[in-house]
Amino acid sequence: GGKTVHDVTEDICRQVEGKPTKSWMMGMAISLATLGIGTYAVFMLLWDGIGVWGLNKTVGWAWDITNFVWWVGIGHAGTLISAILLLFRQKWRMSINRAAEAMTIFAVICAACFPGLHMGRLWVGFYWALPLPNTWGSLWVNFNSPLLWDVFAISTYFTVSLVFWYIGLIPDFASIRDRATNKVSKAVYGALSFGWDGAAKTWMRYESVALILAGLATPLVLSVHTIVSFDFATSVIPGWHTTIFPPYFVAGAIFSGFAMVLTLMIVTRKTFKLEDYITINHIELMNIVIIITGSIVGIAYITEFFIAWYSGVDAEQYAFINRATGPYWWAYWTMMTCNVISPQLFWFKKIRTNIAATFILSIIVNIGMWFERFVIIVTSLHRDYLPSSWAMFYPTFYDVGVYLFTFGLFFTAFLLFAKFFPVINMAEVKSIIKSSSLKSNK
């Protein structure tokens, strides 16, 4: 829209420097209320033990692991948008990468809550997951277990994503520091900006570090959800023991991650009046990624059924027939509708460029991806080789409450980020402002 470099700084610093808006206050109140209800559920879980969940002898994993995998998946889009699109020099990422990276960090924190809570004794869980000798009172961890691979994969992913996100914030913190009028803001943003001076040599080092971190983060996009899929693929349970899981989980993670980025960015765009920066073009390109990944996920679902039939293994065939026609049929068909059918609507340009339709479909996709994880985990467990041990899983208030806790934590963290940090990468947007303006004028 013919913006100057000064306009970019003014527009993006406005929400950091100004008072919180009514819509931000309302959102924070809802998030804190959700977090409060969830905190009660977490306290009771730690007080009474995981028996308060709806787990039983047959279904030993349920909502907890479903939510863990769902949150890890949501964390994938941030690193993909930031790292891979940076390496491919895609300029359209520059308005959305900051919020996507923040979303990654908060989603991984939410995911990390579930394995800790599933241990039952969270206070000793911090060293149970570490390779400590027996003199400490714990056994050496089992390095053959994919659950331990999760610990290393997710901690590495979180560390690299956090450093990448923070490095990108430093020039913008310096801009806010230089504009600050009160001493507290000047001191806080001064400390956060690490003495950034904006010299050519500083920029050269900044760009080199960003490129190196992008190179490190790119394999993590593939490896993290691949390792999460190994939790299931390395078992011998029908419906889990399959080699398609790694690519299928990675595609599903990018699919759900992009949907969550769209949900957050559409709200941010409206709340902070950033229509000139998060444009219809950005939303359309992200919707195209959702079409591609949604189609890959659909092919994976069909492939699973074909391989179950082709294998000739009765237990494998039964597991998939049971998913589609058994007691949890409603979850399976919700998953298929939300993940395979709904993204195909984005083939129509009118729908993929419509803000309201995109917002609704992005939420539908994430509902479908939650049901995908639920279907994989619960329907494979609830009917095993012995009909005498078949059981149903019914979530309790505490299952739902812990999930609400992570929602409250995620949105509280995101709202605080959106208020006190620049939600769009000013430095990168300024670098493309001339070429973008020329393109829009044509």
CSV table of C-alpha atoms in Angstrom, one decimal:
chain,number,residue,atom,x,y,z
A,1,GLY,CA,0.0,0.0,0.0
A,2,GLY,CA,2.9,2.4,-0.7
A,3,LYS,CA,4.2,2.2,2.8
A,4,THR,CA,7.6,3.9,3.7
A,5,VAL,CA,10.1,2.4,6.1
A,6,HIS,CA,8.9,4.8,8.8
A,7,ASP,CA,5.3,3.7,8.2
A,8,VAL,CA,6.3,0.0,8.8
A,9,THR,CA,8.0,0.9,12.2
A,10,GLU,CA,4.9,3.0,13.2
A,11,ASP,CA,2.3,0.4,12.3
A,12,ILE,CA,4.1,-2.5,14.0
A,13,CYS,CA,5.3,-0.7,17.1
A,14,ARG,CA,1.9,0.8,17.7
A,15,GLN,CA,0.5,-2.3,19.5
A,16,VAL,CA,3.8,-2.6,21.6
A,17,GLU,CA,3.8,1.0,22.7
A,18,GLY,CA,0.1,1.7,23.1
A,19,LYS,CA,-2.3,0.6,25.8
A,20,PRO,CA,-3.9,-2.9,25.4
A,21,THR,CA,-7.1,-2.9,23.3
A,22,LYS,CA,-10.5,-4.1,24.5
A,23,SER,CA,-10.4,-7.1,22.3
A,24,TRP,CA,-6.9,-8.0,23.6
A,25,MET,CA,-8.1,-7.7,27.2
A,26,MET,CA,-11.2,-9.8,26.4
A,27,GLY,CA,-9.0,-12.5,24.8
A,28,MET,CA,-6.6,-12.5,27.8
A,29,ALA,CA,-9.5,-12.8,30.3
A,30,ILE,CA,-10.9,-15.9,28.4
A,31,SER,CA,-7.4,-17.4,28.2
A,32,LEU,CA,-6.7,-16.9,31.9
A,33,ALA,CA,-10.1,-18.3,32.9
A,34,THR,CA,-9.3,-21.4,30.7
A,35,LEU,CA,-5.9,-21.6,32.3
A,36,GLY,CA,-7.4,-21.4,35.8
A,37,ILE,CA,-9.8,-24.3,35.1
A,38,GLY,CA,-7.0,-26.3,33.6
A,39,THR,CA,-4.7,-25.6,36.5
A,40,TYR,CA,-7.2,-27.1,38.9
A,41,ALA,CA,-7.4,-30.3,36.7
A,42,VAL,CA,-3.6,-30.5,36.7
A,43,PHE,CA,-3.4,-30.1,40.5
A,44,MET,CA,-5.9,-32.8,41.1
A,45,LEU,CA,-4.1,-35.1,38.6
A,46,LEU,CA,-0.8,-34.6,40.4
A,47,TRP,CA,-2.5,-35.0,43.8
A,48,ASP,CA,-4.6,-38.2,43.1
A,49,GLY,CA,-2.5,-39.7,40.2
A,50,ILE,CA,-3.4,-40.5,36.6
A,51,GLY,CA,-6.2,-42.8,37.8
A,52,VAL,CA,-8.4,-39.7,37.5
A,53,TRP,CA,-8.1,-40.0,33.7
A,54,GLY,CA,-10.4,-42.3,31.8
A,55,LEU,CA,-7.5,-44.8,31.1
A,56,ASN,CA,-8.0,-48.5,31.7
A,57,LYS,CA,-5.9,-51.7,31.4
A,58,THR,CA,-6.6,-52.0,27.6
A,59,VAL,CA,-6.5,-48.3,26.7
A,60,GLY,CA,-3.3,-47.2,28.5
A,61,TRP,CA,-2.7,-44.3,26.1
A,62,ALA,CA,-5.6,-42.0,25.2
A,63,TRP,CA,-6.2,-38.2,25.3
A,64,ASP,CA,-2.8,-37.4,26.9
A,65,ILE,CA,-0.7,-38.9,24.0
A,66,THR,CA,-3.3,-37.7,21.4
A,67,ASN,CA,-2.9,-34.1,22.7
A,68,PHE,CA,0.9,-34.5,22.9
A,69,VAL,CA,1.2,-35.5,19.2
A,70,TRP,CA,-1.4,-32.8,18.2
A,71,TRP,CA,0.6,-30.0,19.9
A,72,VAL,CA,3.9,-31.2,18.4
A,73,GLY,CA,2.3,-31.2,15.0
A,74,ILE,CA,1.1,-27.6,15.4
A,75,GLY,CA,4.6,-26.6,16.2
A,76,HIS,CA,5.8,-27.6,12.8
A,77,ALA,CA,4.6,-24.8,10.6
A,78,GLY,CA,6.7,-22.2,12.4
A,79,THR,CA,10.0,-23.7,11.6
A,80,LEU,CA,8.9,-24.7,8.1
A,81,ILE,CA,7.8,-21.1,7.3
A,82,SER,CA,10.9,-19.6,8.9
A,83,ALA,CA,13.7,-22.0,8.0
A,84,ILE,CA,12.8,-23.8,4.7
A,85,LEU,CA,11.1,-20.8,3.1
A,86,LEU,CA,14.2,-18.7,4.1
A,87,LEU,CA,16.5,-21.1,2.4
A,88,PHE,CA,14.3,-21.0,-0.7
A,89,ARG,CA,14.3,-17.2,-0.6
A,90,GLN,CA,10.5,-16.9,-0.4
A,91,LYS,CA,9.6,-13.3,0.4
A,92,TRP,CA,6.0,-14.0,1.3
A,93,ARG,CA,7.1,-15.6,4.5
A,94,MET,CA,8.4,-12.3,6.0
A,95,SER,CA,5.1,-11.0,7.4
A,96,ILE,CA,4.0,-14.3,9.0
A,97,ASN,CA,7.3,-15.9,10.1
A,98,ARG,CA,7.6,-14.1,13.5
A,99,ALA,CA,4.1,-15.2,14.8
A,100,ALA,CA,4.6,-18.7,13.3
A,101,GLU,CA,7.9,-19.1,15.2
A,102,ALA,CA,6.3,-17.9,18.5
A,103,MET,CA,3.5,-20.4,17.9
A,104,THR,CA,6.0,-23.2,17.5
A,105,ILE,CA,7.7,-22.4,20.8
A,106,PHE,CA,4.4,-22.2,22.8
A,107,ALA,CA,3.0,-25.3,21.1
A,108,VAL,CA,6.1,-27.3,22.0
A,109,ILE,CA,5.9,-26.2,25.6
A,110,CYS,CA,2.2,-27.3,25.7
A,111,ALA,CA,3.2,-30.7,24.1
A,112,ALA,CA,6.0,-31.2,26.7
A,113,CYS,CA,3.4,-31.0,29.5
A,114,PHE,CA,1.8,-34.3,28.6
A,115,PRO,CA,4.7,-36.7,28.9
A,116,GLY,CA,5.6,-35.1,32.2
A,117,LEU,CA,2.1,-35.4,33.5
A,118,HIS,CA,1.8,-38.9,32.2
A,119,MET,CA,4.7,-40.0,34.5
A,120,GLY,CA,2.4,-39.3,37.4
A,121,ARG,CA,5.2,-38.1,39.6
A,122,LEU,CA,6.2,-34.9,37.8
A,123,TRP,CA,8.7,-33.9,40.5
A,124,VAL,CA,10.9,-36.9,39.9
A,125,GLY,CA,10.3,-36.9,36.1
A,126,PHE,CA,12.9,-34.3,35.5
A,127,TYR,CA,15.7,-36.7,36.3
A,128,TRP,CA,14.0,-39.9,35.3
A,129,ALA,CA,14.3,-38.8,31.6
A,130,LEU,CA,18.1,-38.2,32.1
A,131,PRO,CA,20.8,-40.9,31.8
A,132,LEU,CA,21.7,-40.9,35.5
A,133,PRO,CA,23.6,-43.8,37.2
A,134,ASN,CA,21.8,-46.1,39.7
A,135,THR,CA,23.4,-44.3,42.7
A,136,TRP,CA,21.0,-41.4,42.1
A,137,GLY,CA,18.1,-43.8,42.7
A,138,SER,CA,17.0,-44.1,39.1
A,139,LEU,CA,17.9,-46.6,36.4
A,140,TRP,CA,19.7,-45.6,33.2
A,141,VAL,CA,17.1,-44.7,30.6
A,142,ASN,CA,16.4,-47.1,27.8
A,143,PHE,CA,18.0,-45.7,24.7
A,144,ASN,CA,16.2,-48.3,22.5
A,145,SER,CA,12.8,-46.7,23.5
A,146,PRO,CA,11.3,-44.2,21.0
A,147,LEU,CA,9.8,-42.4,24.0
A,148,LEU,CA,13.4,-41.4,24.9
A,149,TRP,CA,14.1,-40.4,21.3
A,150,ASP,CA,11.1,-38.0,21.8
A,151,VAL,CA,12.9,-36.3,24.7
A,152,PHE,CA,16.0,-35.6,22.6
A,153,ALA,CA,14.1,-34.7,19.4
A,154,ILE,CA,11.7,-32.3,21.0
A,155,SER,CA,14.3,-30.6,23.3
A,156,THR,CA,16.6,-30.1,20.3
A,157,TYR,CA,13.7,-28.7,18.2
A,158,PHE,CA,12.7,-26.4,21.0
A,159,THR,CA,16.2,-25.1,21.6
A,160,VAL,CA,16.9,-24.4,17.9
A,161,SER,CA,13.5,-22.8,17.3
A,162,LEU,CA,13.9,-20.6,20.4
A,163,VAL,CA,17.3,-19.3,19.3
A,164,PHE,CA,16.1,-18.8,15.7
A,165,TRP,CA,13.1,-16.8,16.9
A,166,TYR,CA,15.1,-14.7,19.4
A,167,ILE,CA,17.9,-13.9,16.9
A,168,GLY,CA,15.2,-12.5,14.5
A,169,LEU,CA,13.7,-10.3,17.3
A,170,ILE,CA,17.0,-8.5,18.1
A,171,PRO,CA,16.9,-5.8,15.4
A,172,ASP,CA,13.2,-5.1,16.2
A,173,PHE,CA,13.9,-4.8,19.9
A,174,ALA,CA,16.6,-2.2,19.0
A,175,SER,CA,14.0,-0.2,17.1
A,176,ILE,CA,11.6,-0.3,20.0
A,177,ARG,CA,14.5,0.6,22.4
A,178,ASP,CA,15.4,3.7,20.3
A,179,ARG,CA,11.8,4.9,20.3
A,180,ALA,CA,11.1,4.2,24.0
A,181,THR,CA,10.1,7.3,26.0
A,182,ASN,CA,10.1,5.9,29.5
A,183,LYS,CA,13.1,4.5,31.4
A,184,VAL,CA,11.7,1.1,32.1
A,185,SER,CA,10.9,0.3,28.5
A,186,LYS,CA,14.3,1.6,27.4
A,187,ALA,CA,16.1,-0.5,29.9
A,188,VAL,CA,14.1,-3.7,29.1
A,189,TYR,CA,14.2,-3.5,25.3
A,190,GLY,CA,17.8,-2.3,25.6
A,191,ALA,CA,18.7,-5.5,27.5
A,192,LEU,CA,16.7,-7.7,25.0
A,193,SER,CA,18.4,-6.1,22.0
A,194,PHE,CA,22.0,-7.1,23.2
A,195,GLY,CA,23.5,-3.7,22.3
A,196,TRP,CA,22.4,-3.9,18.6
A,197,ASP,CA,23.9,-1.0,16.7
A,198,GLY,CA,22.7,-1.6,13.1
A,199,ALA,CA,26.2,-1.4,11.6
A,200,ALA,CA,26.8,-3.2,8.3
A,201,LYS,CA,29.1,-5.8,10.0
A,202,THR,CA,26.4,-6.5,12.6
A,203,TRP,CA,23.8,-7.1,9.8
A,204,MET,CA,26.3,-9.4,8.0
A,205,ARG,CA,26.7,-11.5,11.1
A,206,TYR,CA,23.0,-11.5,11.8
A,207,GLU,CA,22.2,-12.8,8.3
A,208,SER,CA,25.0,-15.4,8.5
A,209,VAL,CA,23.6,-16.7,11.8
A,210,ALA,CA,20.0,-16.8,10.5
A,211,LEU,CA,21.1,-18.8,7.5
A,212,ILE,CA,23.1,-21.3,9.6
A,213,LEU,CA,20.2,-21.7,12.0
A,214,ALA,CA,17.8,-22.2,9.1
A,215,GLY,CA,20.1,-25.0,7.8
A,216,LEU,CA,20.1,-26.6,11.2
A,217,ALA,CA,16.3,-26.3,11.7
A,218,THR,CA,15.3,-27.7,8.3
A,219,PRO,CA,16.2,-31.4,9.1
A,220,LEU,CA,14.4,-30.9,12.4
A,221,VAL,CA,11.1,-30.3,10.6
A,222,LEU,CA,11.4,-33.8,9.1
A,223,SER,CA,13.1,-35.6,12.1
A,224,VAL,CA,10.9,-34.4,15.0
A,225,HIS,CA,7.6,-35.7,13.8
A,226,THR,CA,9.2,-38.8,12.3
A,227,ILE,CA,10.5,-39.7,15.7
A,228,VAL,CA,7.1,-39.0,17.3
A,229,SER,CA,5.6,-41.4,14.7
A,230,PHE,CA,8.2,-44.0,15.9
A,231,ASP,CA,6.3,-44.2,19.2
A,232,PHE,CA,3.7,-46.1,17.3
A,233,ALA,CA,5.6,-47.5,14.2
A,234,THR,CA,8.1,-49.4,16.2
A,235,SER,CA,5.4,-51.3,18.2
A,236,VAL,CA,3.7,-54.5,17.1
A,237,ILE,CA,0.1,-53.3,17.6
A,238,PRO,CA,-2.1,-53.7,14.5
A,239,GLY,CA,-2.8,-50.2,13.0
A,240,TRP,CA,0.5,-48.8,14.4
A,241,HIS,CA,3.2,-51.2,13.0
A,242,THR,CA,3.6,-49.5,9.6
A,243,THR,CA,6.4,-47.8,7.7
A,244,ILE,CA,4.1,-45.1,6.2
A,245,PHE,CA,3.9,-43.3,9.6
A,246,PRO,CA,7.0,-41.1,9.3
A,247,PRO,CA,6.1,-39.2,6.0
A,248,TYR,CA,2.4,-39.4,6.9
A,249,PHE,CA,3.0,-37.8,10.3
A,250,VAL,CA,5.3,-35.1,8.9
A,251,ALA,CA,2.7,-34.1,6.2
A,252,GLY,CA,-0.1,-34.1,8.8
A,253,ALA,CA,2.0,-31.9,11.1
A,254,ILE,CA,2.7,-29.3,8.5
A,255,PHE,CA,-1.0,-29.5,7.5
A,256,SER,CA,-2.3,-28.8,11.1
A,257,GLY,CA,0.5,-26.3,11.8
A,258,PHE,CA,-0.4,-24.1,8.8
A,259,ALA,CA,-4.0,-24.3,9.8
A,260,MET,CA,-3.2,-23.0,13.3
A,261,VAL,CA,-1.0,-20.2,11.8
A,262,LEU,CA,-3.9,-19.1,9.7
A,263,THR,CA,-6.3,-19.1,12.7
A,264,LEU,CA,-3.9,-17.0,14.7
A,265,MET,CA,-2.8,-14.7,11.8
A,266,ILE,CA,-6.4,-13.9,10.7
A,267,VAL,CA,-7.3,-12.8,14.3
A,268,THR,CA,-4.0,-10.9,14.7
A,269,ARG,CA,-4.6,-9.2,11.3
A,270,LYS,CA,-8.0,-8.0,12.4
A,271,THR,CA,-7.2,-7.1,16.0
A,272,PHE,CA,-4.0,-5.0,15.2
A,273,LYS,CA,-5.2,-3.7,11.8
A,274,LEU,CA,-2.3,-5.3,9.9
A,275,GLU,CA,-4.2,-5.9,6.6
A,276,ASP,CA,-1.4,-4.2,4.6
A,277,TYR,CA,1.2,-6.6,5.9
A,278,ILE,CA,-0.8,-9.9,6.2
A,279,THR,CA,-2.4,-9.8,2.8
A,280,ILE,CA,-4.9,-11.9,1.0
A,281,ASN,CA,-1.9,-13.2,-1.1
A,282,HIS,CA,-0.3,-14.6,2.1
A,283,ILE,CA,-3.5,-16.3,3.1
A,284,GLU,CA,-3.9,-17.8,-0.4
A,285,LEU,CA,-0.4,-19.2,-0.5
A,286,MET,CA,-0.8,-20.8,2.9
A,287,ASN,CA,-4.1,-22.3,1.8
A,288,ILE,CA,-2.3,-23.8,-1.2
A,289,VAL,CA,0.1,-25.5,1.2
A,290,ILE,CA,-2.9,-26.8,3.1
A,291,ILE,CA,-4.4,-28.3,-0.1
A,292,ILE,CA,-1.1,-30.1,-0.9
A,293,THR,CA,-0.5,-31.5,2.6
A,294,GLY,CA,-4.2,-32.4,3.0
A,295,SER,CA,-4.1,-34.4,-0.2
A,296,ILE,CA,-0.9,-36.2,1.0
A,297,VAL,CA,-2.7,-37.1,4.3
A,298,GLY,CA,-5.7,-38.3,2.3
A,299,ILE,CA,-3.5,-40.6,0.1
A,300,ALA,CA,-1.9,-41.9,3.4
A,301,TYR,CA,-5.3,-42.9,4.7
A,302,ILE,CA,-6.1,-44.8,1.5
A,303,THR,CA,-2.7,-46.4,1.4
A,304,GLU,CA,-3.1,-47.7,5.0
A,305,PHE,CA,-6.3,-49.5,4.0
A,306,PHE,CA,-4.8,-50.9,0.9
A,307,ILE,CA,-1.7,-52.2,2.7
A,308,ALA,CA,-3.9,-53.8,5.5
A,309,TRP,CA,-5.8,-55.6,2.8
A,310,TYR,CA,-2.7,-56.5,0.8
A,311,SER,CA,-0.8,-57.8,3.8
A,312,GLY,CA,-3.3,-60.6,4.4
A,313,VAL,CA,-2.9,-60.2,8.1
A,314,ASP,CA,-6.3,-60.7,9.8
A,315,ALA,CA,-5.5,-58.6,12.8
A,316,GLU,CA,-4.3,-55.7,10.6
A,317,GLN,CA,-7.4,-55.9,8.4
A,318,TYR,CA,-9.7,-56.0,11.4
A,319,ALA,CA,-8.0,-52.9,13.0
A,320,PHE,CA,-8.9,-50.8,10.0
A,321,ILE,CA,-12.4,-52.1,9.5
A,322,ASN,CA,-13.0,-51.5,13.2
A,323,ARG,CA,-11.8,-47.9,12.8
A,324,ALA,CA,-14.4,-47.2,10.0
A,325,THR,CA,-17.3,-49.3,11.3
A,326,GLY,CA,-16.6,-50.1,15.0
A,327,PRO,CA,-17.8,-48.2,18.1
A,328,TYR,CA,-15.5,-45.2,17.3
A,329,TRP,CA,-16.8,-44.9,13.7
A,330,TRP,CA,-17.9,-41.3,14.4
A,331,ALA,CA,-14.4,-40.2,15.2
A,332,TYR,CA,-13.0,-41.9,12.0
A,333,TRP,CA,-15.6,-40.2,9.7
A,334,THR,CA,-15.1,-36.8,11.5
A,335,MET,CA,-11.4,-37.2,10.7
A,336,MET,CA,-12.0,-38.1,7.0
A,337,THR,CA,-14.5,-35.2,6.5
A,338,CYS,CA,-12.3,-32.6,8.2
A,339,ASN,CA,-8.9,-33.6,6.8
A,340,VAL,CA,-9.6,-35.0,3.3
A,341,ILE,CA,-12.9,-33.4,2.1
A,342,SER,CA,-12.8,-29.9,3.7
A,343,PRO,CA,-9.3,-28.8,2.4
A,344,GLN,CA,-10.4,-29.6,-1.2
A,345,LEU,CA,-12.7,-26.5,-1.0
A,346,PHE,CA,-9.5,-24.4,-1.3
A,347,TRP,CA,-9.2,-25.4,-5.0
A,348,PHE,CA,-11.8,-22.7,-5.6
A,349,LYS,CA,-10.1,-19.3,-5.6
A,350,LYS,CA,-13.1,-17.5,-4.1
A,351,ILE,CA,-12.9,-19.7,-1.0
A,352,ARG,CA,-9.1,-19.7,-0.6
A,353,THR,CA,-9.1,-15.9,-0.8
A,354,ASN,CA,-12.1,-15.4,1.5
A,355,ILE,CA,-11.1,-14.5,5.1
A,356,ALA,CA,-14.2,-15.9,6.9
A,357,ALA,CA,-14.1,-19.2,4.9
A,358,THR,CA,-10.3,-19.7,5.6
A,359,PHE,CA,-10.8,-19.0,9.3
A,360,ILE,CA,-13.6,-21.6,9.6
A,361,LEU,CA,-11.8,-24.2,7.5
A,362,SER,CA,-8.5,-23.7,9.4
A,363,ILE,CA,-10.3,-24.6,12.7
A,364,ILE,CA,-12.0,-27.6,11.0
A,365,VAL,CA,-8.6,-28.9,9.8
A,366,ASN,CA,-7.2,-28.7,13.4
A,367,ILE,CA,-10.3,-30.5,14.7
A,368,GLY,CA,-9.8,-33.2,12.1
A,369,MET,CA,-6.1,-33.6,12.9
A,370,TRP,CA,-6.9,-34.0,16.6
A,371,PHE,CA,-9.4,-36.8,15.7
A,372,GLU,CA,-6.8,-38.4,13.5
A,373,ARG,CA,-4.4,-38.8,16.5
A,374,PHE,CA,-7.3,-40.0,18.6
A,375,VAL,CA,-8.4,-42.6,16.0
A,376,ILE,CA,-4.8,-43.9,15.6
A,377,ILE,CA,-4.2,-44.3,19.3
A,378,VAL,CA,-7.5,-45.3,20.9
A,379,THR,CA,-9.1,-47.5,18.1
A,380,SER,CA,-5.8,-49.5,17.8
A,381,LEU,CA,-5.8,-50.2,21.5
A,382,HIS,CA,-9.4,-50.6,22.6
A,383,ARG,CA,-9.8,-54.0,20.8
A,384,ASP,CA,-6.7,-56.1,21.0
A,385,TYR,CA,-6.0,-59.8,20.3
A,386,LEU,CA,-8.1,-61.0,23.2
A,387,PRO,CA,-11.9,-60.2,22.9
A,388,SER,CA,-12.1,-60.7,26.7
A,389,SER,CA,-10.0,-57.6,27.3
A,390,TRP,CA,-11.8,-55.3,24.9
A,391,ALA,CA,-12.8,-52.0,26.5
A,392,MET,CA,-14.0,-48.5,25.7
A,393,PHE,CA,-12.3,-45.3,26.6
A,394,TYR,CA,-14.4,-42.5,28.0
A,395,PRO,CA,-12.7,-39.1,28.8
A,396,THR,CA,-13.3,-37.7,32.3
A,397,PHE,CA,-13.4,-34.1,33.4
A,398,TYR,CA,-9.6,-34.3,34.1
A,399,ASP,CA,-8.8,-35.5,30.6
A,400,VAL,CA,-10.6,-32.4,29.2
A,401,GLY,CA,-9.3,-30.2,32.0
A,402,VAL,CA,-5.6,-30.9,31.3
A,403,TYR,CA,-6.3,-30.2,27.6
A,404,LEU,CA,-7.9,-26.9,28.5
A,405,PHE,CA,-4.9,-26.1,30.6
A,406,THR,CA,-2.6,-26.3,27.5
A,407,PHE,CA,-5.1,-24.2,25.5
A,408,GLY,CA,-5.1,-21.5,28.3
A,409,LEU,CA,-1.3,-21.7,28.5
A,410,PHE,CA,-0.9,-21.4,24.7
A,411,PHE,CA,-3.2,-18.5,24.2
A,412,THR,CA,-2.1,-16.6,27.3
A,413,ALA,CA,1.6,-16.9,26.0
A,414,PHE,CA,0.6,-15.9,22.5
A,415,LEU,CA,-1.4,-12.8,23.6
A,416,LEU,CA,1.5,-11.6,25.8
A,417,PHE,CA,3.8,-12.1,22.9
A,418,ALA,CA,1.5,-10.2,20.5
A,419,LYS,CA,1.3,-7.3,23.0
A,420,PHE,CA,4.9,-6.9,24.1
A,421,PHE,CA,6.9,-8.1,21.1
A,422,PRO,CA,6.6,-6.9,17.5
A,423,VAL,CA,4.2,-9.5,15.9
A,424,ILE,CA,5.7,-8.9,12.4
A,425,ASN,CA,9.4,-8.9,11.6
A,426,MET,CA,10.0,-5.2,10.9
A,427,ALA,CA,13.6,-5.6,9.7
A,428,GLU,CA,12.6,-8.3,7.1
A,429,VAL,CA,9.5,-6.5,5.9
A,430,LYS,CA,11.6,-3.3,5.4
A,431,SER,CA,14.1,-5.3,3.2
A,432,ILE,CA,11.3,-6.1,0.7
A,433,ILE,CA,9.2,-3.0,0.9
A,434,LYS,CA,10.5,-1.5,-2.4
A,435,SER,CA,10.0,-4.6,-4.5
A,436,SER,CA,6.6,-5.3,-2.9
A,437,SER,CA,5.4,-1.8,-3.5
A,438,LEU,CA,6.5,-2.0,-7.2
A,439,LYS,CA,4.7,-5.3,-7.6
A,440,SER,CA,1.5,-4.0,-6.1
A,441,ASN,CA,1.6,-0.9,-8.3
A,442,LYS,CA,1.7,-3.0,-11.4
